[in-house]
Short mmCIF file of N, CA, C and O in Angstrom, two decimals:
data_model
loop_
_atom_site.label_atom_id
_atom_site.label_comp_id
_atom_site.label_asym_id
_atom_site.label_seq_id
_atom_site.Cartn_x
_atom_site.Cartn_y
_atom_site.Cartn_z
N UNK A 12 121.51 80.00 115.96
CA UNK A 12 121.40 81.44 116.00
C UNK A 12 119.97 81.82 116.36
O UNK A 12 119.09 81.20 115.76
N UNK A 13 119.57 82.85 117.36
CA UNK A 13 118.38 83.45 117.77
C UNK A 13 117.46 83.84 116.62
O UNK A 13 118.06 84.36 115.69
N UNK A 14 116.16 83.71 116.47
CA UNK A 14 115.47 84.55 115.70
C UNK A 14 115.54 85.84 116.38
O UNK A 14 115.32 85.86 117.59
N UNK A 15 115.87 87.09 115.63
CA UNK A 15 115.44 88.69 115.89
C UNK A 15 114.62 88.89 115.09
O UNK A 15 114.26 88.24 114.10
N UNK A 16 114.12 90.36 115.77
CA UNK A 16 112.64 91.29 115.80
C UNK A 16 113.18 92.14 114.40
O UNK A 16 112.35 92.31 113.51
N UNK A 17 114.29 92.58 114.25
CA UNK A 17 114.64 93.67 113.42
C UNK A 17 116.01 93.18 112.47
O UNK A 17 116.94 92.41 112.69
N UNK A 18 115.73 93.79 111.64
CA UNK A 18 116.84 94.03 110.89
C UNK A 18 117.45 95.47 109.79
O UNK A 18 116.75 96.26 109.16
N UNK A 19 118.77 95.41 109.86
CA UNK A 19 119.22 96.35 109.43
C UNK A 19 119.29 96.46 107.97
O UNK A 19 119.70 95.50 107.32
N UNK A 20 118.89 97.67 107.33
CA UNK A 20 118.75 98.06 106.07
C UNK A 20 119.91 99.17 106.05
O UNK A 20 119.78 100.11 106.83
N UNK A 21 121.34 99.13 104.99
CA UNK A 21 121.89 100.13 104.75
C UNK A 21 121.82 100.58 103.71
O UNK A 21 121.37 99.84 102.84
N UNK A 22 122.10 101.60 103.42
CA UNK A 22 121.69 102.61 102.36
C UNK A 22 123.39 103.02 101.71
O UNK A 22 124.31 103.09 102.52
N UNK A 23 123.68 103.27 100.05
CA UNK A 23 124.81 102.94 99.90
C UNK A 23 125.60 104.00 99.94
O UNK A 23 126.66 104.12 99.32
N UNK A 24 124.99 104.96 100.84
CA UNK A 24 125.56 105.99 101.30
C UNK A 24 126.06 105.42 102.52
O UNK A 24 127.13 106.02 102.61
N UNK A 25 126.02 104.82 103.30
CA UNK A 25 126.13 103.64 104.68
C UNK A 25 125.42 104.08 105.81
O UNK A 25 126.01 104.19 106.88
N UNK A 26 123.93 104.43 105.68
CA UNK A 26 123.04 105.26 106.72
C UNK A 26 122.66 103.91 107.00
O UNK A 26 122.63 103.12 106.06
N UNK A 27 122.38 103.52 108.10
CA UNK A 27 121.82 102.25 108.91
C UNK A 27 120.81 102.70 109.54
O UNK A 27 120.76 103.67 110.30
N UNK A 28 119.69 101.73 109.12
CA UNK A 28 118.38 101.85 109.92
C UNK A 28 117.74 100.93 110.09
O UNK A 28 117.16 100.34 109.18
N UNK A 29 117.70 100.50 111.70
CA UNK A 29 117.22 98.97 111.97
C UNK A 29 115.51 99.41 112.35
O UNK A 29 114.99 100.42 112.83
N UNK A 30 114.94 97.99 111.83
CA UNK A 30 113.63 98.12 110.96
C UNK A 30 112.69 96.98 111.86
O UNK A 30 112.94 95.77 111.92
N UNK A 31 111.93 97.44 112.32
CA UNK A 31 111.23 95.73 112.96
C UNK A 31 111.46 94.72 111.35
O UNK A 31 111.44 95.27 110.25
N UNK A 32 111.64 93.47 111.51
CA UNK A 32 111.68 92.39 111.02
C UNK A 32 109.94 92.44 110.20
O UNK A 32 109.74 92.34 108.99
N UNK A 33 109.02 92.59 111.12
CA UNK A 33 107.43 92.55 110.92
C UNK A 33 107.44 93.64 109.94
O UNK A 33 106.72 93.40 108.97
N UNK A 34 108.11 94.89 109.91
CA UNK A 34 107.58 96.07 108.88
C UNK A 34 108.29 95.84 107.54
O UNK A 34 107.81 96.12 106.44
N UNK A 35 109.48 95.30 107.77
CA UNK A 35 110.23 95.10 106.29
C UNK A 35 109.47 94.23 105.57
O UNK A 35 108.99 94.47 104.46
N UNK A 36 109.36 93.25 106.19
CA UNK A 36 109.36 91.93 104.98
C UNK A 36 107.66 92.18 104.41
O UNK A 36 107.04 91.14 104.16
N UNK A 37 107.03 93.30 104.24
CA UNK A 37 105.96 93.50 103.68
C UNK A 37 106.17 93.49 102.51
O UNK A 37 105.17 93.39 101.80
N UNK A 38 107.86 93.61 101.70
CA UNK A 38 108.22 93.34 101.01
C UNK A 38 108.66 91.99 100.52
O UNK A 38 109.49 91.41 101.22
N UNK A 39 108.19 91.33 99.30
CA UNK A 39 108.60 90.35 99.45
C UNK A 39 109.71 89.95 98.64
O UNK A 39 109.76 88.76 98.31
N UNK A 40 110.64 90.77 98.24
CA UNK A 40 112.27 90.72 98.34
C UNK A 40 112.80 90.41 99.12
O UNK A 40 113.62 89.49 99.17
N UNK A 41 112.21 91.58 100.49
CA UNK A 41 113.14 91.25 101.73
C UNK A 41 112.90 90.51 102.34
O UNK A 41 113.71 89.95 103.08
N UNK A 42 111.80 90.25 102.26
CA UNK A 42 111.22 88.50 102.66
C UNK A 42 111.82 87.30 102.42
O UNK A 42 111.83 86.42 103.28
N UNK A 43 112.34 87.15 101.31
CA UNK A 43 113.04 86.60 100.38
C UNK A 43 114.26 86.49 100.77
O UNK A 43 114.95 85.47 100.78
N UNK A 44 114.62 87.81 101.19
CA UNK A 44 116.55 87.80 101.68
C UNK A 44 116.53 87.65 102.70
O UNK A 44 117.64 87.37 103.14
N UNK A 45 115.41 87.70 103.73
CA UNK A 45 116.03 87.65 104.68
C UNK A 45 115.42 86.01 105.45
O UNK A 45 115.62 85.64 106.60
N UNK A 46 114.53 85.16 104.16
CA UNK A 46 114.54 83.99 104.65
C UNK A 46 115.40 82.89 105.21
O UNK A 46 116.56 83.01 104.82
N UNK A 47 115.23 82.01 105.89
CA UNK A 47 116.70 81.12 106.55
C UNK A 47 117.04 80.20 105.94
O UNK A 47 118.22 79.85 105.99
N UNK A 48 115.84 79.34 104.93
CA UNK A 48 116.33 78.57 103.98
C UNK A 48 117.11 78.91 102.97
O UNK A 48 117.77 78.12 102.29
N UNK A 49 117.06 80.45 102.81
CA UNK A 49 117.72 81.03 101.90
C UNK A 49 119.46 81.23 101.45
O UNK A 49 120.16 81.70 102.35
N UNK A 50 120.08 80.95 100.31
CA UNK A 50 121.62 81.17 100.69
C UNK A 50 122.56 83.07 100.87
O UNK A 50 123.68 83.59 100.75
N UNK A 51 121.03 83.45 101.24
CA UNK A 51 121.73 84.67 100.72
C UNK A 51 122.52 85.44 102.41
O UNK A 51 121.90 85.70 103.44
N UNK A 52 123.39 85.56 102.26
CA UNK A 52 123.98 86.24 103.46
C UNK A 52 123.47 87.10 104.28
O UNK A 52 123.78 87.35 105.44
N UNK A 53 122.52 87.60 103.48
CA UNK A 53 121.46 88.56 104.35
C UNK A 53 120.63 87.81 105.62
O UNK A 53 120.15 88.35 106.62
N UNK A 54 120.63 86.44 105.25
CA UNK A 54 119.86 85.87 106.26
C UNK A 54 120.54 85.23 107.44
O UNK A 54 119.89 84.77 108.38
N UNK A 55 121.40 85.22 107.41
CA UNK A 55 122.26 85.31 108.40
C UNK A 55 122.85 86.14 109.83
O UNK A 55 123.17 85.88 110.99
N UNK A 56 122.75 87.27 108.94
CA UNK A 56 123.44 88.50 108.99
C UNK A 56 122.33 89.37 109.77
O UNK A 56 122.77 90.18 110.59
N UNK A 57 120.77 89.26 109.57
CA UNK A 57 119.84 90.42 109.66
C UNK A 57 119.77 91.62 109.11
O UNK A 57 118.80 92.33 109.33
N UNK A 58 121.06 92.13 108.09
CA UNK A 58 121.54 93.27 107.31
C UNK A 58 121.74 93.11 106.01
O UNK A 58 122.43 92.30 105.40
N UNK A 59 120.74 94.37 105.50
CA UNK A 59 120.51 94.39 103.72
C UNK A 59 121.40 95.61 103.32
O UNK A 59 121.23 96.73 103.81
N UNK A 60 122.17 95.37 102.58
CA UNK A 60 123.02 96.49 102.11
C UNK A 60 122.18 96.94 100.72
O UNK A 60 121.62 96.11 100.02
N UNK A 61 122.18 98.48 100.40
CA UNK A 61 121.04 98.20 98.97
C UNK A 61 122.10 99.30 98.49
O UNK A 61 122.55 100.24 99.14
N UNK A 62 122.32 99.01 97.47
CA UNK A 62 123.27 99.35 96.72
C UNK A 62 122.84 100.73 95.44
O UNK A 62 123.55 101.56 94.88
N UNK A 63 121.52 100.46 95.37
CA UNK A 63 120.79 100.87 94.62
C UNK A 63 119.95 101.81 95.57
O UNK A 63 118.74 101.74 95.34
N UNK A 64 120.32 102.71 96.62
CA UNK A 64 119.52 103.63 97.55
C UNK A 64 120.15 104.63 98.12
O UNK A 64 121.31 104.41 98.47
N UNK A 65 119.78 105.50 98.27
CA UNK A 65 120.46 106.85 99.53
C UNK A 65 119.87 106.88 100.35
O UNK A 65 118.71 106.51 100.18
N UNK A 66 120.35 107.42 101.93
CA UNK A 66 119.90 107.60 102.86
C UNK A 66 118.39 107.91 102.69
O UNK A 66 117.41 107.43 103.25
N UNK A 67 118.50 108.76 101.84
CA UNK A 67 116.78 109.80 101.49
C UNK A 67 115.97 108.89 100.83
O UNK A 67 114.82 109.29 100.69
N UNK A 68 116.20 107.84 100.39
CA UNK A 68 114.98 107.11 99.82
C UNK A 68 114.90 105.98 100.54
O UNK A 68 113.81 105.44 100.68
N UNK A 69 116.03 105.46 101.09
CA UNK A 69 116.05 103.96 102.09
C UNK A 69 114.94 104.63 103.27
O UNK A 69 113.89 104.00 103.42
N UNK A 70 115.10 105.68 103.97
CA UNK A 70 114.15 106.54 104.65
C UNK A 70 113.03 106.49 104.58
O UNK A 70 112.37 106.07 105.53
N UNK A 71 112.52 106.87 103.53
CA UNK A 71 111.15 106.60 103.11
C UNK A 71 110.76 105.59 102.71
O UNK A 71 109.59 105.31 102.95
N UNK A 72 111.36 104.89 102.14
CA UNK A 72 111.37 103.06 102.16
C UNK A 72 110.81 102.77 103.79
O UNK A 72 109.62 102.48 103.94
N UNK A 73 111.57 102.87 104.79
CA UNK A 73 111.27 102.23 105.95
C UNK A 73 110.35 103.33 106.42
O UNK A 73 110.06 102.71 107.44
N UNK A 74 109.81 104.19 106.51
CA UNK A 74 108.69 105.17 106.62
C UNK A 74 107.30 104.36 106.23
O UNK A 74 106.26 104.18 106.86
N UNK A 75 107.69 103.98 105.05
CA UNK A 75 106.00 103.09 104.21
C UNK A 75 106.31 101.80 104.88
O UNK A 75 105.36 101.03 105.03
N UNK A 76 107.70 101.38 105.38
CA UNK A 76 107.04 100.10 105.84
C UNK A 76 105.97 100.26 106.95
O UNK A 76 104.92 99.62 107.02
N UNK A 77 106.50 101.43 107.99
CA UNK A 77 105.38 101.27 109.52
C UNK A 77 104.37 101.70 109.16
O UNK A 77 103.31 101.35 109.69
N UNK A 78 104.43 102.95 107.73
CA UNK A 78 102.95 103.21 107.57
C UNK A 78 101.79 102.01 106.96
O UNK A 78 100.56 101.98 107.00
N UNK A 79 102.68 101.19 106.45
CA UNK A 79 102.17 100.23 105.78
C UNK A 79 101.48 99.58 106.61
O UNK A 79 100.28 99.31 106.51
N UNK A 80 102.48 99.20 107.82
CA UNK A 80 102.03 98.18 108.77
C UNK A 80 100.81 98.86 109.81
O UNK A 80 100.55 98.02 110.67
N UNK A 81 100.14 99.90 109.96
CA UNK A 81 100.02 100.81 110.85
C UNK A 81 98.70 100.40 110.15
O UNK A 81 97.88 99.63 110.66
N UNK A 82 98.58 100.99 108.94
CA UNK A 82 97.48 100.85 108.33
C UNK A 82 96.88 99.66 107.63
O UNK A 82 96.04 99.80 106.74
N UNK A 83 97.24 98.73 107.96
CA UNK A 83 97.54 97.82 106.96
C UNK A 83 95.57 97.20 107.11
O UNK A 83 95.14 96.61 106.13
N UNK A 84 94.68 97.39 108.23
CA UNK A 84 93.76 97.02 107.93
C UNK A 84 92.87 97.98 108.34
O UNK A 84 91.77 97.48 108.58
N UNK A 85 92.92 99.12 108.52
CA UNK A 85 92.43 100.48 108.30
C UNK A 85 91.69 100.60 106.81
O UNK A 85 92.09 100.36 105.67
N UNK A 86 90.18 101.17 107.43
CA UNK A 86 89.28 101.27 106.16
C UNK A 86 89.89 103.14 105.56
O UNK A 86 90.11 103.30 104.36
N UNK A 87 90.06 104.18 106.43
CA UNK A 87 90.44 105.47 106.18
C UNK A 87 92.13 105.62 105.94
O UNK A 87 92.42 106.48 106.77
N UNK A 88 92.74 105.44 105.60
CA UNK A 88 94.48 105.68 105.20
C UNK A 88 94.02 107.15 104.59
O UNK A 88 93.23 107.62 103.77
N UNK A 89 95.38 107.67 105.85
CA UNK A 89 95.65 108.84 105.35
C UNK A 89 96.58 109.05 104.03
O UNK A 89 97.15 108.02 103.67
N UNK A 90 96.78 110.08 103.36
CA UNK A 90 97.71 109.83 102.26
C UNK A 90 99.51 109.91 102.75
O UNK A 90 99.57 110.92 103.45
N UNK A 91 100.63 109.43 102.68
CA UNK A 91 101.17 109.33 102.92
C UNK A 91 102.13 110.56 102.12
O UNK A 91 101.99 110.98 100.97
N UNK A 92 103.18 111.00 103.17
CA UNK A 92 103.57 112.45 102.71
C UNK A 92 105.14 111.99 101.81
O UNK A 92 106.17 111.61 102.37
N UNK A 93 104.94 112.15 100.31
CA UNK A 93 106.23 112.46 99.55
C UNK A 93 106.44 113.17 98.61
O UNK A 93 105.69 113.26 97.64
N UNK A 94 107.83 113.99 98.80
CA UNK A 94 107.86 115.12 98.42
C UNK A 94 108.12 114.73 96.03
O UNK A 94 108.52 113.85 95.26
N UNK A 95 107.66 115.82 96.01
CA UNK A 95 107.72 115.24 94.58
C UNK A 95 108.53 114.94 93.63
O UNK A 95 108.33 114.33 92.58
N UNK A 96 110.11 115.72 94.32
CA UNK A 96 111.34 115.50 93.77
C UNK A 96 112.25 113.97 94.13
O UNK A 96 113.36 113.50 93.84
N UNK A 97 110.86 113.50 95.05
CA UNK A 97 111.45 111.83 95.62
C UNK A 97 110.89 111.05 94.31
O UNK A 97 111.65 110.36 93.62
N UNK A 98 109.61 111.19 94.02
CA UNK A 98 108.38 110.23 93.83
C UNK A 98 109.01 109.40 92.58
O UNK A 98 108.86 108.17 92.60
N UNK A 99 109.57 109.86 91.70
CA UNK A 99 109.87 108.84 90.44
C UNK A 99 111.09 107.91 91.07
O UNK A 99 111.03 106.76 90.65
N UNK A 100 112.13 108.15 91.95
CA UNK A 100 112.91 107.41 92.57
C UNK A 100 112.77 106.26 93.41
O UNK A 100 113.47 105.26 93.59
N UNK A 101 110.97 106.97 94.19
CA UNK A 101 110.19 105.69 94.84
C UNK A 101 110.00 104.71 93.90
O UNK A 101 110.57 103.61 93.92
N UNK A 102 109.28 105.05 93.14
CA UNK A 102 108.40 104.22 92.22
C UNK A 102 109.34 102.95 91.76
O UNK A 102 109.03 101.77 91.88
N UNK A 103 110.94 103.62 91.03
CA UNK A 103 111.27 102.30 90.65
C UNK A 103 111.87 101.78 92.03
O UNK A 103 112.32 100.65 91.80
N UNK A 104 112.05 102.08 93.19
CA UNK A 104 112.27 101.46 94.41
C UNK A 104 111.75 100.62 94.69
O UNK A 104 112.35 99.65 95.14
N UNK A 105 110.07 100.65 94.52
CA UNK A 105 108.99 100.25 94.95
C UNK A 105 108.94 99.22 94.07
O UNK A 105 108.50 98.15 94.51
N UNK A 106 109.34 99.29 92.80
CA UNK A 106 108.93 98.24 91.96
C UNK A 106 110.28 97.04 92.42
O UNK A 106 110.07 95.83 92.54
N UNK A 107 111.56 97.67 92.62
CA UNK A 107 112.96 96.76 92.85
C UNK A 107 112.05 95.93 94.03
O UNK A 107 111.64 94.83 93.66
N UNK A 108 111.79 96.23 95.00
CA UNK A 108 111.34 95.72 96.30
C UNK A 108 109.82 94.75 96.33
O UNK A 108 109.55 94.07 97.32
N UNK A 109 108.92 94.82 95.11
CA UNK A 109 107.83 94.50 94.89
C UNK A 109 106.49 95.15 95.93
O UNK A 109 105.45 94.56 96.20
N UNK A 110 106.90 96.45 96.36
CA UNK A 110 106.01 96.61 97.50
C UNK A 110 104.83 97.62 96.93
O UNK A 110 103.91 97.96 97.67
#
């Protein structure tokens, strides 16, 4: 099977959003799932189903990945825009994902 650039993240609402491969795995969950030694079907597949997300937060999930990656060795980072009725939903997101 080919190595690919991207992979798909669904949201368990079933919103699909394919992700460079390079911006996800800043996480190292998805790093994790989507390794090849790995038995998890995800690595196979290129597609993370998250069971635990809605469109509206898988969104901003893959939002911080490019901002992540964008900035990632930038001395000035701008602040990144979330609205405040998201932010406690990030947080334990952020913590599920280790990012």
């Amino acid at each position: 099977m080919a190595e690919t650039n991207s992979v798909v993240l669904v949201s368990n609402d079933n919103f699909q959003f394919v992700v460079r491969k390079s911006a996800a795995t800043v996480s190292p969950a998805i790093k994790s799932m989507l390794d090849r030694r790995s038995n998890f079907a995800e690595a196979r597949e290129n597609k993370i189903v998250f069971q635990n997300m809605n469109a509206v937060i898988l969104e901003k999930v893959c939002e911080y990945f490019y901002y992540n990656e964008k900035y990632r060795d930038a001395k000035d980072v701008p602040d990144m825009d979330i609205p405040p009725e998201l932010a406690l939903e990030l947080l334990m997101v952020a913590d599920f994902l280790h990012t």
